[in-house]
JSON list of C-alpha atoms in Angstrom, two decimals:
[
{"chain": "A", "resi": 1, "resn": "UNK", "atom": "CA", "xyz": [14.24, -25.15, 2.35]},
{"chain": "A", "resi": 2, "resn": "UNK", "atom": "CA", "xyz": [15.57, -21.91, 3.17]},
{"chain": "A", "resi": 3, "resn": "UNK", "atom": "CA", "xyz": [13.32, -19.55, 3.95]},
{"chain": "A", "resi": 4, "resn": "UNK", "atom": "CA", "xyz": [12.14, -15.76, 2.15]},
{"chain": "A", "resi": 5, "resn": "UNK", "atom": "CA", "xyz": [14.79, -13.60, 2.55]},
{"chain": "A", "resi": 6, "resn": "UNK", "atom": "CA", "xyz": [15.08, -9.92, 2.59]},
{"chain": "A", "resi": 7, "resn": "UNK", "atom": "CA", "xyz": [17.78, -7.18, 1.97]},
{"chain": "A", "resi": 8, "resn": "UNK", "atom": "CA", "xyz": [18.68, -4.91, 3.19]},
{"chain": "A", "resi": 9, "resn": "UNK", "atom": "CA", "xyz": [17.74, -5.49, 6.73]},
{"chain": "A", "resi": 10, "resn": "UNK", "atom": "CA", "xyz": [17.45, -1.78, 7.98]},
{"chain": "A", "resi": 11, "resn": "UNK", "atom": "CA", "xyz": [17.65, 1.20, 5.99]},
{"chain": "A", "resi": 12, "resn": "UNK", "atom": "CA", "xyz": [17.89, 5.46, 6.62]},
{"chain": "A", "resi": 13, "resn": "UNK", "atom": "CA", "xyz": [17.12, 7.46, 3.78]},
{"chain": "A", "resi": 14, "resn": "UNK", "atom": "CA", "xyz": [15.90, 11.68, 3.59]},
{"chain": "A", "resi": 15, "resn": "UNK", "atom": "CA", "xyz": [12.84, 12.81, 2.19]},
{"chain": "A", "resi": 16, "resn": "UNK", "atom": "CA", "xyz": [13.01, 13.23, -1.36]},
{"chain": "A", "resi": 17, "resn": "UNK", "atom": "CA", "xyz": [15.44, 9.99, -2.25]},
{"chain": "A", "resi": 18, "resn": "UNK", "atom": "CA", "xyz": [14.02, 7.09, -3.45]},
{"chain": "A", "resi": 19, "resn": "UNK", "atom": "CA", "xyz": [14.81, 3.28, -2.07]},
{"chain": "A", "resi": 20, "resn": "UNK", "atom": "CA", "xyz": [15.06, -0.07, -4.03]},
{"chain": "A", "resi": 21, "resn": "UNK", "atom": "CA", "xyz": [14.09, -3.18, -1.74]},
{"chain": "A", "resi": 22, "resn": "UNK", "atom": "CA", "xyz": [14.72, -6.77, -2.00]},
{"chain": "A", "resi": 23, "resn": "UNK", "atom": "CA", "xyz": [12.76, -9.87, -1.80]},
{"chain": "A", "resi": 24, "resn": "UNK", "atom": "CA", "xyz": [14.31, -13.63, -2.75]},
{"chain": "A", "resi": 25, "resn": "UNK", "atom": "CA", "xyz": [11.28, -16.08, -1.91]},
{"chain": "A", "resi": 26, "resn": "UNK", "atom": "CA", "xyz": [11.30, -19.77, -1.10]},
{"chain": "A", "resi": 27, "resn": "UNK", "atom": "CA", "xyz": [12.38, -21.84, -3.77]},
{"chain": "A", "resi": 28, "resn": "UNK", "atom": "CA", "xyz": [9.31, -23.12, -5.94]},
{"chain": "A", "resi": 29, "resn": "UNK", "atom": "CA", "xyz": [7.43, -20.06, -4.88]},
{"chain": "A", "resi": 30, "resn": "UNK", "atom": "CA", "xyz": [6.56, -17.96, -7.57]},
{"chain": "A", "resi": 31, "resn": "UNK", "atom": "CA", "xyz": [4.20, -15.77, -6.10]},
{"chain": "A", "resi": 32, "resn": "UNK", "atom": "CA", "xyz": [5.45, -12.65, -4.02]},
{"chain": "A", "resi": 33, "resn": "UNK", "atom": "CA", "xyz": [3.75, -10.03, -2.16]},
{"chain": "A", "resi": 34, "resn": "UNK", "atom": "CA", "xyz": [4.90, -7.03, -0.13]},
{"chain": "A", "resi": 35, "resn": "UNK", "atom": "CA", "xyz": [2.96, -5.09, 2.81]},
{"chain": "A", "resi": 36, "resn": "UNK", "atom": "CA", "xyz": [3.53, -2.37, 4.84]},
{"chain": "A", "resi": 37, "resn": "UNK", "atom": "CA", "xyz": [3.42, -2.79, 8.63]},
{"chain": "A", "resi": 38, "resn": "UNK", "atom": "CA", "xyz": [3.23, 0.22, 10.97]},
{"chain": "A", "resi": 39, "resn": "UNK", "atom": "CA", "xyz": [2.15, 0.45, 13.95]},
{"chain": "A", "resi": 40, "resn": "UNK", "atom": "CA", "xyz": [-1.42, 0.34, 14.75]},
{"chain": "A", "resi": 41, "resn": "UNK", "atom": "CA", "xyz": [-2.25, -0.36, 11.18]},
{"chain": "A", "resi": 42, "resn": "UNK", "atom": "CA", "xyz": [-1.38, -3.80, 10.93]},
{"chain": "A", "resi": 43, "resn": "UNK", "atom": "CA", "xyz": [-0.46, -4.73, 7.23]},
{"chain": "A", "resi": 44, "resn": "UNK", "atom": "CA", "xyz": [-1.45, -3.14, 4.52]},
{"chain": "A", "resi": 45, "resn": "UNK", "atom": "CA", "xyz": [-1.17, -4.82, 1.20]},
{"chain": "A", "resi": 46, "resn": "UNK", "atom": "CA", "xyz": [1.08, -2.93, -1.73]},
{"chain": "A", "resi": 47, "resn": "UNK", "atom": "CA", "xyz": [1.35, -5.57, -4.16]},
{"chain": "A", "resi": 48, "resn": "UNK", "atom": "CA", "xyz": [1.58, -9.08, -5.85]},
{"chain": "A", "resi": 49, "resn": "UNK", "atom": "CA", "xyz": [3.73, -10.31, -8.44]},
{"chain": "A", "resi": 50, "resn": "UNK", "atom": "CA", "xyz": [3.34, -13.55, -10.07]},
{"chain": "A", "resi": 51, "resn": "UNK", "atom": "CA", "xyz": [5.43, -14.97, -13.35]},
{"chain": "A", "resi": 52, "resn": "UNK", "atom": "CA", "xyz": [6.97, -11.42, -13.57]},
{"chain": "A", "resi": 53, "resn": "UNK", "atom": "CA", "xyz": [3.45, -9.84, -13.37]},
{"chain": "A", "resi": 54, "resn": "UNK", "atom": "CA", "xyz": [1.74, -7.83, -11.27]},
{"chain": "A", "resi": 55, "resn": "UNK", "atom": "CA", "xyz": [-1.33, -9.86, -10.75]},
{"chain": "A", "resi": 56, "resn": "UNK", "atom": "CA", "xyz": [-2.64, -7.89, -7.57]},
{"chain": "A", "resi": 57, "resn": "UNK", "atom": "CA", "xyz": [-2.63, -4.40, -6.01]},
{"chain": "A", "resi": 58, "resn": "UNK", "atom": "CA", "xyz": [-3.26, -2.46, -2.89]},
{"chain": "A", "resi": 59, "resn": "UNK", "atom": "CA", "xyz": [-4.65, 1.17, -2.81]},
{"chain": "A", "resi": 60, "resn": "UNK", "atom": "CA", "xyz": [-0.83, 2.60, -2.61]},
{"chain": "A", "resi": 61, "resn": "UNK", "atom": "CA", "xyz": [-0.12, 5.66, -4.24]},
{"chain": "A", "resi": 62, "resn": "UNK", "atom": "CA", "xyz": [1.82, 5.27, -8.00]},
{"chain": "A", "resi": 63, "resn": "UNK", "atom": "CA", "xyz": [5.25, 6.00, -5.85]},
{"chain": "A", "resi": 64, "resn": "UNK", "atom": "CA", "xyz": [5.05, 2.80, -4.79]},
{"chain": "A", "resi": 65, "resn": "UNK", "atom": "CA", "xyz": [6.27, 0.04, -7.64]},
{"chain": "A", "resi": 66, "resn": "UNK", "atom": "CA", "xyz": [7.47, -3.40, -7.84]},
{"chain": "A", "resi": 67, "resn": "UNK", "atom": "CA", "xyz": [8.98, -5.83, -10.36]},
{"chain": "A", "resi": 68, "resn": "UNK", "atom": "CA", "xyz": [9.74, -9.28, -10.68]},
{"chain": "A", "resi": 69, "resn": "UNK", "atom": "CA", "xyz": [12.28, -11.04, -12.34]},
{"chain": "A", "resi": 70, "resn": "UNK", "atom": "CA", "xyz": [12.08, -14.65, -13.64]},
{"chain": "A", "resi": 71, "resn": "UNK", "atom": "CA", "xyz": [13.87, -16.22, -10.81]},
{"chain": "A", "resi": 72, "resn": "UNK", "atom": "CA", "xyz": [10.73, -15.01, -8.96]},
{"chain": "A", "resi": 73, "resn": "UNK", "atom": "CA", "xyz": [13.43, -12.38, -7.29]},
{"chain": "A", "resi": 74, "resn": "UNK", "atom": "CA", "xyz": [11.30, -9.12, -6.47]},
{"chain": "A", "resi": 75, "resn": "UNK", "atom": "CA", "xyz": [12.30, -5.40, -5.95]},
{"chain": "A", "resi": 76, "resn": "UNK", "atom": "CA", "xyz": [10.19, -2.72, -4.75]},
{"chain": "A", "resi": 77, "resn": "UNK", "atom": "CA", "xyz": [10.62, 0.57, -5.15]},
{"chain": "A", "resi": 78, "resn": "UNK", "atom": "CA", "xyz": [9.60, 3.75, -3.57]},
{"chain": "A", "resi": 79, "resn": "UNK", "atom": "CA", "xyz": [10.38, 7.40, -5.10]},
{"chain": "A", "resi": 80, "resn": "UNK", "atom": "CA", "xyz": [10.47, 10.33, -4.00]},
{"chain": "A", "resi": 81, "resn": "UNK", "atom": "CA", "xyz": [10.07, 9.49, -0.21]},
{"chain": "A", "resi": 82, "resn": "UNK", "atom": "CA", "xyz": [7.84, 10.82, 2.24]},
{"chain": "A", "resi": 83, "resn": "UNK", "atom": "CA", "xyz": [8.02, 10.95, 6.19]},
{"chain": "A", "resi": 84, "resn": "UNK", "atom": "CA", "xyz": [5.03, 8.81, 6.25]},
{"chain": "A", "resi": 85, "resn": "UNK", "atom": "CA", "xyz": [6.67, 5.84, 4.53]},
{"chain": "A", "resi": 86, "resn": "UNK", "atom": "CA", "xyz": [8.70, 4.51, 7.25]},
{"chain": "A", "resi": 87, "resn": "UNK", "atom": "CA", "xyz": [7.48, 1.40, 8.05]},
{"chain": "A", "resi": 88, "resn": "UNK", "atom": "CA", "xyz": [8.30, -2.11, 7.91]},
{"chain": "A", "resi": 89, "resn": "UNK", "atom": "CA", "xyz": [8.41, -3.78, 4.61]},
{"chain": "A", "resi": 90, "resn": "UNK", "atom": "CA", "xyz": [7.48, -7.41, 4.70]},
{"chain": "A", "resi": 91, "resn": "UNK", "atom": "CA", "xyz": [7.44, -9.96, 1.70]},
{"chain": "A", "resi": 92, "resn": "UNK", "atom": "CA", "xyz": [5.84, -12.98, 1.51]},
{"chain": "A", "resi": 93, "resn": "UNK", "atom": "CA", "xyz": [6.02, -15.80, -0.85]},
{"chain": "A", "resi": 94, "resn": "UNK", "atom": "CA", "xyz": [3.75, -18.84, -1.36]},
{"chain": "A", "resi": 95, "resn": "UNK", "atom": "CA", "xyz": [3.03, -21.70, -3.57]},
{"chain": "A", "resi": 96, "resn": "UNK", "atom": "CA", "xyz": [0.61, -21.50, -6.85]},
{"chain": "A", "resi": 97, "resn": "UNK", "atom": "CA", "xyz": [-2.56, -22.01, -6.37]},
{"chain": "A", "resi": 98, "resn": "UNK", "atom": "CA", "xyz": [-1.40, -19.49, -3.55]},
{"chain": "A", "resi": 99, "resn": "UNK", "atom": "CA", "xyz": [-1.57, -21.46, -0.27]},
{"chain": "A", "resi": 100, "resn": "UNK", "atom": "CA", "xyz": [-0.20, -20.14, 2.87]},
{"chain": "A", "resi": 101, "resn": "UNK", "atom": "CA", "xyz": [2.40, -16.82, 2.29]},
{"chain": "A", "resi": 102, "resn": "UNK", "atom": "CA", "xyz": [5.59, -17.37, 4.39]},
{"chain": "A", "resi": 103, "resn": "UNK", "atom": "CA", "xyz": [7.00, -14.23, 5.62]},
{"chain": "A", "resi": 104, "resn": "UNK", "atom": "CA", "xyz": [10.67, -12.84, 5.33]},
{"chain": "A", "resi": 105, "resn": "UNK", "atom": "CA", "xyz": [12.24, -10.60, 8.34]},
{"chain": "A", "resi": 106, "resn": "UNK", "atom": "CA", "xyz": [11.04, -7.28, 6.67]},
{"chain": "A", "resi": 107, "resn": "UNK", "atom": "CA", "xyz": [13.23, -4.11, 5.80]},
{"chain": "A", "resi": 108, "resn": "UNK", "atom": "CA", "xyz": [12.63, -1.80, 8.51]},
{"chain": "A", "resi": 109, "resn": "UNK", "atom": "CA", "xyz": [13.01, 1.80, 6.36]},
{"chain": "A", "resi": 110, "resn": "UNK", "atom": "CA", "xyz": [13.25, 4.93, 8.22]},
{"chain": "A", "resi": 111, "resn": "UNK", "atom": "CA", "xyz": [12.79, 8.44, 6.33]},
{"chain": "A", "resi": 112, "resn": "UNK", "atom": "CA", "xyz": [14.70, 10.93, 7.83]},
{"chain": "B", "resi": 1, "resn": "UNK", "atom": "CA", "xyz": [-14.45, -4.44, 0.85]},
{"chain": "B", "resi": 2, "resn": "UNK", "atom": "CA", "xyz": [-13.09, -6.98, 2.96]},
{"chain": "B", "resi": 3, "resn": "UNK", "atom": "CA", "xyz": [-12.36, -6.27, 6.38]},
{"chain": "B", "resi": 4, "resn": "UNK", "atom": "CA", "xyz": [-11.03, -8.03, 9.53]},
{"chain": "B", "resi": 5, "resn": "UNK", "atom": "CA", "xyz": [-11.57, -6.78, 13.19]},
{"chain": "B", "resi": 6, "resn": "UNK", "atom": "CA", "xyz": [-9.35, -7.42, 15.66]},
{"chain": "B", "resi": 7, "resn": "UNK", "atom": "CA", "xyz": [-11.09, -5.97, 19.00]},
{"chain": "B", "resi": 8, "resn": "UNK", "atom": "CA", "xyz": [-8.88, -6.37, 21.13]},
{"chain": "B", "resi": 9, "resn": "UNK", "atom": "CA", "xyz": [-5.91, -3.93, 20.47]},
{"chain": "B", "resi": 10, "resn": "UNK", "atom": "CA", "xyz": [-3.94, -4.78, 24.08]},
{"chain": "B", "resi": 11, "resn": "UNK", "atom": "CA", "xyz": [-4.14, -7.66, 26.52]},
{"chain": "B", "resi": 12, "resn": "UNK", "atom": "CA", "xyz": [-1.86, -8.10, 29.19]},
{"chain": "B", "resi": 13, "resn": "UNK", "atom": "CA", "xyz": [-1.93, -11.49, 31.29]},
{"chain": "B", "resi": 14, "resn": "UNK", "atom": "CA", "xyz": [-0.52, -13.67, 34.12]},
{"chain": "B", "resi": 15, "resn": "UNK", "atom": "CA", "xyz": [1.56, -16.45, 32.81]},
{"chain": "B", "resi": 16, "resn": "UNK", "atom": "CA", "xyz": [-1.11, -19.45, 32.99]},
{"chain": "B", "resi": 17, "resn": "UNK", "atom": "CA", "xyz": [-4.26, -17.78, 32.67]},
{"chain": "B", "resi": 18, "resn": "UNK", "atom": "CA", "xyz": [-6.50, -18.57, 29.56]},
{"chain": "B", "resi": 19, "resn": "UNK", "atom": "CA", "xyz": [-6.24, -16.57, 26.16]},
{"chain": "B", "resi": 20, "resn": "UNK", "atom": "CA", "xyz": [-8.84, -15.83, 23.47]},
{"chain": "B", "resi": 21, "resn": "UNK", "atom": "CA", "xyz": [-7.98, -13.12, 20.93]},
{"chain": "B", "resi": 22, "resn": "UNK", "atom": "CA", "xyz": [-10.94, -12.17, 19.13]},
{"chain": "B", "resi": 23, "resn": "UNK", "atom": "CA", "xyz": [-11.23, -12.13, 15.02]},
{"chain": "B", "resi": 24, "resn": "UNK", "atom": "CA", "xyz": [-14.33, -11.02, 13.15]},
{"chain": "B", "resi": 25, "resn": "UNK", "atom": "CA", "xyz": [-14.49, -10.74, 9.39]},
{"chain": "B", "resi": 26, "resn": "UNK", "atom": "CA", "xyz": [-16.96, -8.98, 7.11]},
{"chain": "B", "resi": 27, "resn": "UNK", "atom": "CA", "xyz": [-16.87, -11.91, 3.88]},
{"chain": "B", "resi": 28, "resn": "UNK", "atom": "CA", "xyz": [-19.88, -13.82, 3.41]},
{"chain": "B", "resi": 29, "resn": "UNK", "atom": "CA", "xyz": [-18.35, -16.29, 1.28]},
{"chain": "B", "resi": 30, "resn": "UNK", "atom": "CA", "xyz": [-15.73, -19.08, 1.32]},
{"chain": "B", "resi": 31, "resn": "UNK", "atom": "CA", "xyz": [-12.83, -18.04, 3.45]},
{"chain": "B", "resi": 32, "resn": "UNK", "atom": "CA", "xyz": [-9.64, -19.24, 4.61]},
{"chain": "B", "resi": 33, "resn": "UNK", "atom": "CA", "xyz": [-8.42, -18.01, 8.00]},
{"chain": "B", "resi": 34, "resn": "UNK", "atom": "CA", "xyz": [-5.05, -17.85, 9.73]},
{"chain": "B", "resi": 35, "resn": "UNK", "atom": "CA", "xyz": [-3.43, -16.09, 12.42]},
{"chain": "B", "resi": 36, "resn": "UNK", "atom": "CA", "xyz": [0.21, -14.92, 12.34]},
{"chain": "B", "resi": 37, "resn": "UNK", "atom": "CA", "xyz": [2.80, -14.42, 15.03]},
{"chain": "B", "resi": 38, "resn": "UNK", "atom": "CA", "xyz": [5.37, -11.88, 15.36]},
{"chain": "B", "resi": 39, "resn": "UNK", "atom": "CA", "xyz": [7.36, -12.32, 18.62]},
{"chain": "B", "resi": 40, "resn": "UNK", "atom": "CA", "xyz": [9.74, -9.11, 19.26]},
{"chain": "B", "resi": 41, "resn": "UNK", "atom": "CA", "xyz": [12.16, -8.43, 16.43]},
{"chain": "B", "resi": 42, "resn": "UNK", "atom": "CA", "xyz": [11.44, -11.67, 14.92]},
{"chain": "B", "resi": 43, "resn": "UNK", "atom": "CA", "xyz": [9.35, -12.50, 11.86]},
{"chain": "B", "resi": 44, "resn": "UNK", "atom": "CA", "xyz": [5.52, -13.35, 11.03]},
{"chain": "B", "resi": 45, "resn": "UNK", "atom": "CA", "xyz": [5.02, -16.60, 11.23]},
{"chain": "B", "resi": 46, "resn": "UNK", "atom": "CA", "xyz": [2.08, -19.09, 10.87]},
{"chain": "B", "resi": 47, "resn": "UNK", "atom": "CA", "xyz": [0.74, -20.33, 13.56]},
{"chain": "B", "resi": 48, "resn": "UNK", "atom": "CA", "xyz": [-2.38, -21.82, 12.79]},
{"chain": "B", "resi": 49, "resn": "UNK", "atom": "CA", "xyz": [-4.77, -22.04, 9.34]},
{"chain": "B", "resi": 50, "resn": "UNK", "atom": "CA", "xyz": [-8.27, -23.03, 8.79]},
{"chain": "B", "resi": 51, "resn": "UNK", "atom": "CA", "xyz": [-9.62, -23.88, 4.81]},
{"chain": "B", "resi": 52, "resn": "UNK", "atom": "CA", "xyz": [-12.21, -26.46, 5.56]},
{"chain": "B", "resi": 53, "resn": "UNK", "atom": "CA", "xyz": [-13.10, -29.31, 7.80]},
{"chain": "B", "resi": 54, "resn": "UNK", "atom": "CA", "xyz": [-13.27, -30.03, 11.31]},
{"chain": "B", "resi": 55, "resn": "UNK", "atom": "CA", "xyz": [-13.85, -25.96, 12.64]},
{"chain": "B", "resi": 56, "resn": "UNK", "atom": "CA", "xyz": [-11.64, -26.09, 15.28]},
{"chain": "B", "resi": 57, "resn": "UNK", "atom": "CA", "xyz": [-8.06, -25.81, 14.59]},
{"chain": "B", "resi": 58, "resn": "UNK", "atom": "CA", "xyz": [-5.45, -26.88, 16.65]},
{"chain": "B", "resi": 59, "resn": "UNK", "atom": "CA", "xyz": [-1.72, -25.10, 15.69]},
{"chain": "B", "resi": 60, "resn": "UNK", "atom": "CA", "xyz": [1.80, -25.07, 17.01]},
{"chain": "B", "resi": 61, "resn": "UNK", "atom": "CA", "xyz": [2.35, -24.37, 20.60]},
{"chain": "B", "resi": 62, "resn": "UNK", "atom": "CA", "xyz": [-0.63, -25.33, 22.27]},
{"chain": "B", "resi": 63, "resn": "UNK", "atom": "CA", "xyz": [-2.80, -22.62, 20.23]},
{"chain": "B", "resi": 64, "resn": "UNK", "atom": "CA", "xyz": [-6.17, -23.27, 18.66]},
{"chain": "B", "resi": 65, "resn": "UNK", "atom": "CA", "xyz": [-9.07, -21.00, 16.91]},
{"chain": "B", "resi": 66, "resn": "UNK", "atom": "CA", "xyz": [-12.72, -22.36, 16.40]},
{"chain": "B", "resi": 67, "resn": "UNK", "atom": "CA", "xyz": [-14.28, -21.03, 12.92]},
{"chain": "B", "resi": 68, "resn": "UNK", "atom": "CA", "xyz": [-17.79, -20.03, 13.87]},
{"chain": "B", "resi": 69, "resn": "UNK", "atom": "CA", "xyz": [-19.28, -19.17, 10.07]},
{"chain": "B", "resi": 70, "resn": "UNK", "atom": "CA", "xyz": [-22.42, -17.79, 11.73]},
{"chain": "B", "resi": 71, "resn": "UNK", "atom": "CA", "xyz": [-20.48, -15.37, 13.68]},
{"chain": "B", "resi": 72, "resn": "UNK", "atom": "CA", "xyz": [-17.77, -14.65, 10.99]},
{"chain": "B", "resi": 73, "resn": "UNK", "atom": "CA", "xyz": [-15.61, -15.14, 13.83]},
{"chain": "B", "resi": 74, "resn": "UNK", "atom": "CA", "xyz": [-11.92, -16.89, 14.24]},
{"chain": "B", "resi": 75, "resn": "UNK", "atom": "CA", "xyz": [-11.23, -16.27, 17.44]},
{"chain": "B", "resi": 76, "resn": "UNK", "atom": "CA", "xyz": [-7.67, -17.35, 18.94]},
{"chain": "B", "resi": 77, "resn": "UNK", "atom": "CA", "xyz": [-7.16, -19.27, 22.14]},
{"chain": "B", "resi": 78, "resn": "UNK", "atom": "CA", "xyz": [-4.66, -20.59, 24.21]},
{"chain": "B", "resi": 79, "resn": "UNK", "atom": "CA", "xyz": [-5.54, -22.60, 27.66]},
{"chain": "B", "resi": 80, "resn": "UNK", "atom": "CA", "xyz": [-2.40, -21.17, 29.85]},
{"chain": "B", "resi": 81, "resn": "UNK", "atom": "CA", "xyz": [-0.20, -18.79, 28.36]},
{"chain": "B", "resi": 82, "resn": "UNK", "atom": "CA", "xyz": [3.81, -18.46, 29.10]},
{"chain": "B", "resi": 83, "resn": "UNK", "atom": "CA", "xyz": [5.92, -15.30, 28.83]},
{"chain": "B", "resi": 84, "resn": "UNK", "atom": "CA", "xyz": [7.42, -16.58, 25.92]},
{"chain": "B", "resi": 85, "resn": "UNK", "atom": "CA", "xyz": [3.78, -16.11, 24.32]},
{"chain": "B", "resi": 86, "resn": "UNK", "atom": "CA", "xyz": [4.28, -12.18, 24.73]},
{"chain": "B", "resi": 87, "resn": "UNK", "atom": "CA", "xyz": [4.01, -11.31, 20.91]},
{"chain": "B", "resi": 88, "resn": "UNK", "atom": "CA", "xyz": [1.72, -9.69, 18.59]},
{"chain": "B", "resi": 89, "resn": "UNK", "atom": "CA", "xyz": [-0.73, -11.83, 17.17]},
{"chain": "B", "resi": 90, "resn": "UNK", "atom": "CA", "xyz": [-2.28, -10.96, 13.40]},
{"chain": "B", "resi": 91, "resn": "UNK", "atom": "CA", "xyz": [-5.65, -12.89, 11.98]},
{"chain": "B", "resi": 92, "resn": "UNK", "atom": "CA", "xyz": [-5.35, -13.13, 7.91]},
{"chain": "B", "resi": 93, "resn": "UNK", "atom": "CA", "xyz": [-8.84, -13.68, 6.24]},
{"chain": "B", "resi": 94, "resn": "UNK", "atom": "CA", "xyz": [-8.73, -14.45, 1.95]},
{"chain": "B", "resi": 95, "resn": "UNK", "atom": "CA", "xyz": [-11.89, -14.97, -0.08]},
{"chain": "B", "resi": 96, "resn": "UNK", "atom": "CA", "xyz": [-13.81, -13.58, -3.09]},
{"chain": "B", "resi": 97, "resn": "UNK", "atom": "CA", "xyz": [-11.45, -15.32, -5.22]},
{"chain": "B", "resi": 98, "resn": "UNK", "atom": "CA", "xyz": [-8.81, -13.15, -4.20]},
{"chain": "B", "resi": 99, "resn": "UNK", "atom": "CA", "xyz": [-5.45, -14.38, -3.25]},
{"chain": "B", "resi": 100, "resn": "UNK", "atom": "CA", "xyz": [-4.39, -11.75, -1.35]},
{"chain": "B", "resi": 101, "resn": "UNK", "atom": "CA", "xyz": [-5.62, -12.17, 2.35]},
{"chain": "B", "resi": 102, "resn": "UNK", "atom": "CA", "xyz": [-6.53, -9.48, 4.63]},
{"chain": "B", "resi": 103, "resn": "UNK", "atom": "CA", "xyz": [-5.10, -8.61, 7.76]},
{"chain": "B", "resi": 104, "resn": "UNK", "atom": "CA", "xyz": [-6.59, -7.41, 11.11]},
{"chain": "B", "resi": 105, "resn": "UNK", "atom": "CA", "xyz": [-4.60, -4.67, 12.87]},
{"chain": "B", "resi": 106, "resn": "UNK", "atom": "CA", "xyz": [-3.08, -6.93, 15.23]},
{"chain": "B", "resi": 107, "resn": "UNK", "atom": "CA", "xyz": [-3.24, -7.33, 19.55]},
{"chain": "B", "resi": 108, "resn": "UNK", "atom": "CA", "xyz": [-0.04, -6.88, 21.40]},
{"chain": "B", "resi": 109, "resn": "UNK", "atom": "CA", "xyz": [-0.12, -9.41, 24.00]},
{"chain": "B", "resi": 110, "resn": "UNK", "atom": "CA", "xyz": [2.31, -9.19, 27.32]},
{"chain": "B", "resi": 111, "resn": "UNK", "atom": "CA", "xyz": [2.41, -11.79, 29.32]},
{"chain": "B", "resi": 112, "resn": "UNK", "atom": "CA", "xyz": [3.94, -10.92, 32.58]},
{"chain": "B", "resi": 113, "resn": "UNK", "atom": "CA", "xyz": [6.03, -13.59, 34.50]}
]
């Protein structure tokens, strides 16, 4: 099986903009969840999306949104962008009853 | 809330000399455990899980973590490390019902040739 993929791979935006990232998970996976990794604060959790529903969420501020689409394709999206968001943005997909999550290579976003 | 501990934020190392990464969660109830890889500019990957049974878990490349429910501990070990171990290392704890695990900060771990 392939594995969760993400897209893009590296991104530069400005303060202000806003930034649409993508998630495809592993096929038969139908949950998806997205994290944050920095540095020294490990992952933090943003969301979960299950059937097209967000079933779970982190303590993110409203900026942060996600969607997903009945493929089990996600998107996240972050407005109006903020130094402080540049990060790593890891998705994860797993099984239902949610097993193990298997990680895709992250979008590494850098706000300019 | 839920909370993991990783103590150990940096370890550097000898190739060959023993590992153990620390892990200590604050959940009282039923738990499932991992701990995650990340080797340089790759991505996470499991590298060993505990959900019940036998507490000591033995994963891929010669890692293995004992579950120690009186300590709330999961603590990572590795008898003799290689450079190729240099990585950071992440322990995942989910429980309460909750799917949604929750990570530790991570340890960078540099294992010098």
């Amino acid at each position: 099986k392939a594995g969760v993929t993400q897209t893009p791979r590296y991104l530069i935006k400005t303060r202000g903009q806003q930034v649409t990232l993508s998630c495809s998970p592993i096929s038969g996976h139908r949950s998806v969840s997205w994290y944050q990794q920095t540095p020294g604060q490990g992952l933090q959790f943003l969301f979960e999306y299950f059937s097209e529903t967000q079933r779970n969420k982190g303590n993110f501020p409203g900026r942060f949104s996600g969607r997903q689409f009945s493929n089990s394709r996600s998107e996240m999206n972050v407005s109006t962008l903020e130094l402080g968001d540049s990060a790593l943005y890891l998705c994860a997909s797993s099984s239902d009853p949610p097993e193990t999550q298997y990680f895709g290579p992250g979008t590494r976003l850098l706000v300019l | 809330a839920q909370s993991v501990s990783q103590h150990n934020h940096h370890v550097i190392l000898s190739e060959a000399a023993s590992l153990e990464l620390g892990c200590n969660y604050s959940y009282g109830g039923t738990v499932n455990l991992f701990w995650y890889v990340q080797y340089p500019g790759q991505h996470l990957q499991l590298l060993l899980k505990y959900f019940s049974g036998d507490p000591l878990v033995k994963g891929i490349k010669g890692f293995e973590a004992e579950f120690i429910k009186s300590k709330f501990s999961f603590n990572l070990r590795k008898p003799s490390v290689q450079w190729s171990d240099t990585a950071e290392y992440f322990c995942a704890v989910r429980g309460g019902g909750s799917y949604i695990p929750t990570f530790g900060r991570g340890t960078s771990l540099i294992v010098h040739p």
